[in-house]
Amino acid sequence: MGRSIYFTDLEIEKLIDYVSDSVELLGEAEGTWEQTAEDMENGLGSAIRKLYKGRRGEKIYAKYKTKRGKSKR
């Protein structure tokens, strides 16, 4: 189930900077790039895409689409 979270432009810019740097570092580190790639496919990529919406660099994450999973009851 989703929820709405509202950020200021400054908060969004800081999140983008931090997450982008972290993903880049993890993707280059030995033994973690596989996990980073899996995380990007399983939600992290679509979350970053949403952060970038309407900003420079949005195209980089365009391939990551939001996946809707079945809820377990």
CSV table of N, CA, C and O in Angstrom, one decimal:
chain,number,residue,atom,x,y,z
A,1,MET,N,0.8,-1.2,0.0
A,1,MET,CA,0.0,0.0,0.0
A,1,MET,C,0.9,1.2,0.0
A,1,MET,O,1.8,1.3,0.8
A,2,GLY,N,0.6,2.2,-0.9
A,2,GLY,CA,1.4,3.4,-1.0
A,2,GLY,C,0.9,4.5,-0.1
A,2,GLY,O,-0.2,4.4,0.5
A,3,ARG,N,1.8,5.5,0.1
A,3,ARG,CA,1.4,6.7,0.8
A,3,ARG,C,2.1,7.9,0.2
A,3,ARG,O,3.1,7.7,-0.5
A,4,SER,N,1.5,9.0,0.5
A,4,SER,CA,2.1,10.3,-0.1
A,4,SER,C,3.0,10.9,0.9
A,4,SER,O,2.7,11.0,2.1
A,5,ILE,N,4.2,11.2,0.5
A,5,ILE,CA,5.2,11.9,1.3
A,5,ILE,C,5.6,13.2,0.5
A,5,ILE,O,5.9,13.1,-0.7
A,6,TYR,N,5.5,14.3,1.1
A,6,TYR,CA,5.9,15.6,0.5
A,6,TYR,C,7.2,16.1,0.9
A,6,TYR,O,7.5,16.1,2.1
A,7,PHE,N,8.0,16.5,0.0
A,7,PHE,CA,9.4,17.0,0.3
A,7,PHE,C,9.5,18.4,-0.3
A,7,PHE,O,8.9,18.7,-1.3
A,8,THR,N,10.4,19.2,0.3
A,8,THR,CA,10.7,20.5,-0.3
A,8,THR,C,11.7,20.3,-1.4
A,8,THR,O,12.3,19.2,-1.5
A,9,ASP,N,11.9,21.3,-2.3
A,9,ASP,CA,12.8,21.1,-3.4
A,9,ASP,C,14.2,20.9,-2.8
A,9,ASP,O,15.0,20.1,-3.4
A,10,LEU,N,14.6,21.5,-1.8
A,10,LEU,CA,15.9,21.3,-1.2
A,10,LEU,C,16.1,19.9,-0.6
A,10,LEU,O,17.1,19.3,-0.9
A,11,GLU,N,15.0,19.4,0.0
A,11,GLU,CA,15.1,18.0,0.5
A,11,GLU,C,15.2,17.0,-0.7
A,11,GLU,O,16.0,16.1,-0.6
A,12,ILE,N,14.5,17.3,-1.7
A,12,ILE,CA,14.6,16.4,-2.9
A,12,ILE,C,16.0,16.4,-3.5
A,12,ILE,O,16.6,15.4,-3.8
A,13,GLU,N,16.6,17.6,-3.6
A,13,GLU,CA,17.9,17.7,-4.2
A,13,GLU,C,18.9,17.0,-3.3
A,13,GLU,O,19.8,16.3,-3.8
A,14,LYS,N,18.8,17.1,-2.0
A,14,LYS,CA,19.7,16.4,-1.1
A,14,LYS,C,19.6,14.9,-1.2
A,14,LYS,O,20.5,14.1,-1.1
A,15,LEU,N,18.3,14.4,-1.2
A,15,LEU,CA,18.1,13.0,-1.4
A,15,LEU,C,18.7,12.4,-2.7
A,15,LEU,O,19.3,11.4,-2.7
A,16,ILE,N,18.5,13.2,-3.8
A,16,ILE,CA,19.0,12.8,-5.1
A,16,ILE,C,20.5,12.7,-5.0
A,16,ILE,O,21.1,11.7,-5.4
A,17,ASP,N,21.2,13.7,-4.4
A,17,ASP,CA,22.6,13.7,-4.3
A,17,ASP,C,23.1,12.5,-3.5
A,17,ASP,O,24.0,11.8,-3.9
A,18,TYR,N,22.5,12.3,-2.4
A,18,TYR,CA,22.9,11.2,-1.5
A,18,TYR,C,22.7,9.8,-2.1
A,18,TYR,O,23.6,9.0,-2.1
A,19,VAL,N,21.5,9.6,-2.6
A,19,VAL,CA,21.2,8.3,-3.2
A,19,VAL,C,22.0,8.0,-4.4
A,19,VAL,O,22.5,6.9,-4.6
A,20,SER,N,22.2,9.0,-5.3
A,20,SER,CA,23.0,8.8,-6.5
A,20,SER,C,24.4,8.4,-6.1
A,20,SER,O,24.9,7.5,-6.7
A,21,ASP,N,25.0,9.1,-5.2
A,21,ASP,CA,26.4,8.8,-4.8
A,21,ASP,C,26.5,7.4,-4.2
A,21,ASP,O,27.4,6.6,-4.4
A,22,SER,N,25.5,7.1,-3.3
A,22,SER,CA,25.5,5.8,-2.7
A,22,SER,C,25.3,4.6,-3.6
A,22,SER,O,26.0,3.6,-3.5
A,23,VAL,N,24.4,4.8,-4.6
A,23,VAL,CA,24.2,3.7,-5.6
A,23,VAL,C,25.4,3.5,-6.4
A,23,VAL,O,25.8,2.4,-6.7
A,24,GLU,N,26.1,4.6,-6.8
A,24,GLU,CA,27.3,4.6,-7.6
A,24,GLU,C,28.4,3.8,-6.9
A,24,GLU,O,29.0,3.0,-7.4
A,25,LEU,N,28.6,4.2,-5.6
A,25,LEU,CA,29.6,3.5,-4.8
A,25,LEU,C,29.3,2.0,-4.6
A,25,LEU,O,30.2,1.2,-4.7
A,26,LEU,N,28.1,1.7,-4.3
A,26,LEU,CA,27.7,0.3,-4.0
A,26,LEU,C,27.9,-0.5,-5.3
A,26,LEU,O,28.2,-1.6,-5.3
A,27,GLY,N,27.5,0.1,-6.4
A,27,GLY,CA,27.6,-0.6,-7.7
A,27,GLY,C,29.0,-0.8,-8.1
A,27,GLY,O,29.3,-1.7,-8.9
A,28,GLU,N,30.0,-0.1,-7.6
A,28,GLU,CA,31.4,-0.3,-8.0
A,28,GLU,C,32.1,-1.2,-7.0
A,28,GLU,O,33.2,-1.7,-7.3
A,29,ALA,N,31.6,-1.4,-5.8
A,29,ALA,CA,32.3,-2.1,-4.7
A,29,ALA,C,32.2,-3.6,-5.0
A,29,ALA,O,31.1,-4.1,-5.4
A,30,GLU,N,33.3,-4.3,-4.8
A,30,GLU,CA,33.3,-5.7,-5.1
A,30,GLU,C,32.4,-6.4,-4.1
A,30,GLU,O,32.4,-6.2,-2.9
A,31,GLY,N,31.6,-7.3,-4.7
A,31,GLY,CA,30.7,-8.1,-3.8
A,31,GLY,C,29.4,-7.5,-3.5
A,31,GLY,O,28.5,-8.1,-3.0
A,32,THR,N,29.2,-6.2,-3.9
A,32,THR,CA,27.9,-5.6,-3.6
A,32,THR,C,27.2,-5.1,-4.9
A,32,THR,O,26.0,-4.8,-4.8
A,33,TRP,N,27.9,-5.2,-6.0
A,33,TRP,CA,27.2,-4.7,-7.2
A,33,TRP,C,26.0,-5.6,-7.6
A,33,TRP,O,25.0,-5.1,-8.1
A,34,GLU,N,26.1,-6.9,-7.3
A,34,GLU,CA,25.0,-7.8,-7.6
A,34,GLU,C,23.8,-7.4,-6.8
A,34,GLU,O,22.6,-7.4,-7.3
A,35,GLN,N,24.0,-7.2,-5.5
A,35,GLN,CA,22.9,-6.8,-4.6
A,35,GLN,C,22.3,-5.4,-5.1
A,35,GLN,O,21.1,-5.2,-5.1
A,36,THR,N,23.2,-4.5,-5.4
A,36,THR,CA,22.7,-3.2,-5.9
A,36,THR,C,21.9,-3.3,-7.1
A,36,THR,O,20.8,-2.7,-7.2
A,37,ALA,N,22.3,-4.1,-8.1
A,37,ALA,CA,21.6,-4.3,-9.3
A,37,ALA,C,20.2,-4.9,-9.0
A,37,ALA,O,19.2,-4.5,-9.6
A,38,GLU,N,20.2,-5.9,-8.1
A,38,GLU,CA,18.9,-6.5,-7.7
A,38,GLU,C,18.0,-5.5,-7.0
A,38,GLU,O,16.8,-5.4,-7.3
A,39,ASP,N,18.5,-4.7,-6.1
A,39,ASP,CA,17.7,-3.7,-5.4
A,39,ASP,C,17.2,-2.6,-6.4
A,39,ASP,O,16.0,-2.2,-6.3
A,40,MET,N,18.0,-2.3,-7.4
A,40,MET,CA,17.5,-1.3,-8.4
A,40,MET,C,16.3,-1.9,-9.2
A,40,MET,O,15.4,-1.2,-9.5
A,41,GLU,N,16.3,-3.2,-9.5
A,41,GLU,CA,15.2,-3.8,-10.2
A,41,GLU,C,14.0,-4.0,-9.3
A,41,GLU,O,12.9,-4.1,-9.7
A,42,ASN,N,14.2,-4.1,-8.0
A,42,ASN,CA,13.2,-4.4,-7.0
A,42,ASN,C,12.7,-3.2,-6.2
A,42,ASN,O,12.4,-3.4,-5.0
A,43,GLY,N,12.7,-2.1,-6.8
A,43,GLY,CA,12.1,-0.9,-6.1
A,43,GLY,C,13.0,0.3,-5.9
A,43,GLY,O,12.5,1.4,-6.0
A,44,LEU,N,14.3,0.1,-5.8
A,44,LEU,CA,15.1,1.2,-5.6
A,44,LEU,C,15.2,2.1,-6.8
A,44,LEU,O,15.1,3.3,-6.8
A,45,GLY,N,15.3,1.5,-8.0
A,45,GLY,CA,15.3,2.2,-9.2
A,45,GLY,C,14.1,3.0,-9.5
A,45,GLY,O,14.2,4.2,-9.9
A,46,SER,N,12.9,2.5,-9.2
A,46,SER,CA,11.7,3.2,-9.4
A,46,SER,C,11.6,4.4,-8.4
A,46,SER,O,11.1,5.4,-8.7
A,47,ALA,N,12.1,4.2,-7.2
A,47,ALA,CA,12.0,5.2,-6.2
A,47,ALA,C,12.9,6.4,-6.6
A,47,ALA,O,12.5,7.6,-6.5
A,48,ILE,N,14.1,6.1,-7.1
A,48,ILE,CA,15.0,7.1,-7.6
A,48,ILE,C,14.4,7.8,-8.8
A,48,ILE,O,14.5,9.0,-8.9
A,49,ARG,N,13.8,7.1,-9.7
A,49,ARG,CA,13.2,7.7,-10.9
A,49,ARG,C,12.1,8.7,-10.4
A,49,ARG,O,12.1,9.8,-11.0
A,50,LYS,N,11.4,8.4,-9.4
A,50,LYS,CA,10.3,9.3,-8.9
A,50,LYS,C,11.0,10.5,-8.3
A,50,LYS,O,10.5,11.6,-8.4
A,51,LEU,N,12.1,10.4,-7.6
A,51,LEU,CA,12.8,11.5,-7.0
A,51,LEU,C,13.3,12.5,-8.1
A,51,LEU,O,13.3,13.7,-8.0
A,52,TYR,N,13.7,11.9,-9.3
A,52,TYR,CA,14.3,12.7,-10.4
A,52,TYR,C,13.2,13.3,-11.2
A,52,TYR,O,13.5,14.1,-12.1
A,53,LYS,N,12.0,12.9,-11.1
A,53,LYS,CA,10.9,13.4,-12.0
A,53,LYS,C,11.0,14.9,-12.2
A,53,LYS,O,11.0,15.7,-11.3
A,54,GLY,N,11.1,15.2,-13.5
A,54,GLY,CA,11.1,16.6,-13.9
A,54,GLY,C,12.5,17.3,-13.8
A,54,GLY,O,12.6,18.5,-13.9
A,55,ARG,N,13.5,16.5,-13.4
A,55,ARG,CA,14.8,17.1,-13.2
A,55,ARG,C,15.8,16.5,-14.2
A,55,ARG,O,15.6,15.4,-14.8
A,56,ARG,N,17.0,17.2,-14.3
A,56,ARG,CA,18.1,16.7,-15.1
A,56,ARG,C,18.5,15.3,-14.6
A,56,ARG,O,18.7,15.1,-13.4
A,57,GLY,N,18.7,14.4,-15.4
A,57,GLY,CA,19.1,13.0,-15.0
A,57,GLY,C,18.0,12.0,-14.9
A,57,GLY,O,18.2,10.8,-14.7
A,58,GLU,N,16.8,12.5,-15.1
A,58,GLU,CA,15.6,11.6,-15.0
A,58,GLU,C,15.7,10.4,-16.0
A,58,GLU,O,15.3,9.3,-15.7
A,59,LYS,N,16.3,10.6,-17.2
A,59,LYS,CA,16.3,9.6,-18.2
A,59,LYS,C,17.1,8.4,-17.8
A,59,LYS,O,16.9,7.3,-18.2
A,60,ILE,N,18.1,8.6,-16.9
A,60,ILE,CA,19.0,7.5,-16.5
A,60,ILE,C,18.2,6.4,-15.8
A,60,ILE,O,18.5,5.2,-16.0
A,61,TYR,N,17.1,6.8,-15.1
A,61,TYR,CA,16.3,5.8,-14.4
A,61,TYR,C,15.0,5.5,-15.0
A,61,TYR,O,14.1,4.8,-14.4
A,62,ALA,N,14.8,5.9,-16.3
A,62,ALA,CA,13.5,5.7,-17.0
A,62,ALA,C,13.2,4.2,-17.1
A,62,ALA,O,12.0,3.9,-17.2
A,63,LYS,N,14.2,3.4,-17.2
A,63,LYS,CA,13.9,1.9,-17.4
A,63,LYS,C,13.3,1.3,-16.2
A,63,LYS,O,12.7,0.2,-16.3
A,64,TYR,N,13.4,1.9,-15.0
A,64,TYR,CA,12.8,1.3,-13.8
A,64,TYR,C,11.4,1.7,-13.6
A,64,TYR,O,11.1,2.9,-13.4
A,65,LYS,N,10.5,0.8,-13.8
A,65,LYS,CA,9.1,1.0,-13.6
A,65,LYS,C,8.6,0.5,-12.2
A,65,LYS,O,9.2,-0.4,-11.7
A,66,THR,N,7.6,1.2,-11.7
A,66,THR,CA,7.0,0.7,-10.4
A,66,THR,C,6.4,-0.6,-10.6
A,66,THR,O,5.6,-0.8,-11.6
A,67,LYS,N,6.8,-1.6,-9.8
A,67,LYS,CA,6.2,-2.9,-9.8
A,67,LYS,C,5.1,-3.0,-8.7
A,67,LYS,O,5.4,-2.7,-7.6
A,68,ARG,N,4.0,-3.4,-9.1
A,68,ARG,CA,2.9,-3.6,-8.1
A,68,ARG,C,2.8,-5.1,-7.7
A,68,ARG,O,2.5,-5.9,-8.6
A,69,GLY,N,3.1,-5.3,-6.5
A,69,GLY,CA,3.1,-6.7,-6.0
A,69,GLY,C,1.7,-7.0,-5.4
A,69,GLY,O,0.9,-6.1,-5.2
A,70,LYS,N,1.4,-8.3,-5.3
A,70,LYS,CA,0.2,-8.7,-4.7
A,70,LYS,C,0.3,-8.6,-3.2
A,70,LYS,O,1.3,-9.1,-2.6
A,71,SER,N,-0.7,-8.1,-2.6
A,71,SER,CA,-0.6,-7.9,-1.1
A,71,SER,C,-1.0,-9.3,-0.5
A,71,SER,O,-1.8,-10.0,-1.0
A,72,LYS,N,-0.3,-9.6,0.6
A,72,LYS,CA,-0.5,-10.8,1.3
A,72,LYS,C,-1.5,-10.5,2.5
A,72,LYS,O,-1.2,-9.6,3.3
A,73,ARG,N,-2.5,-11.3,2.6
A,73,ARG,CA,-3.5,-11.0,3.7
A,73,ARG,C,-3.6,-12.2,4.6
A,73,ARG,O,-3.4,-13.3,4.3
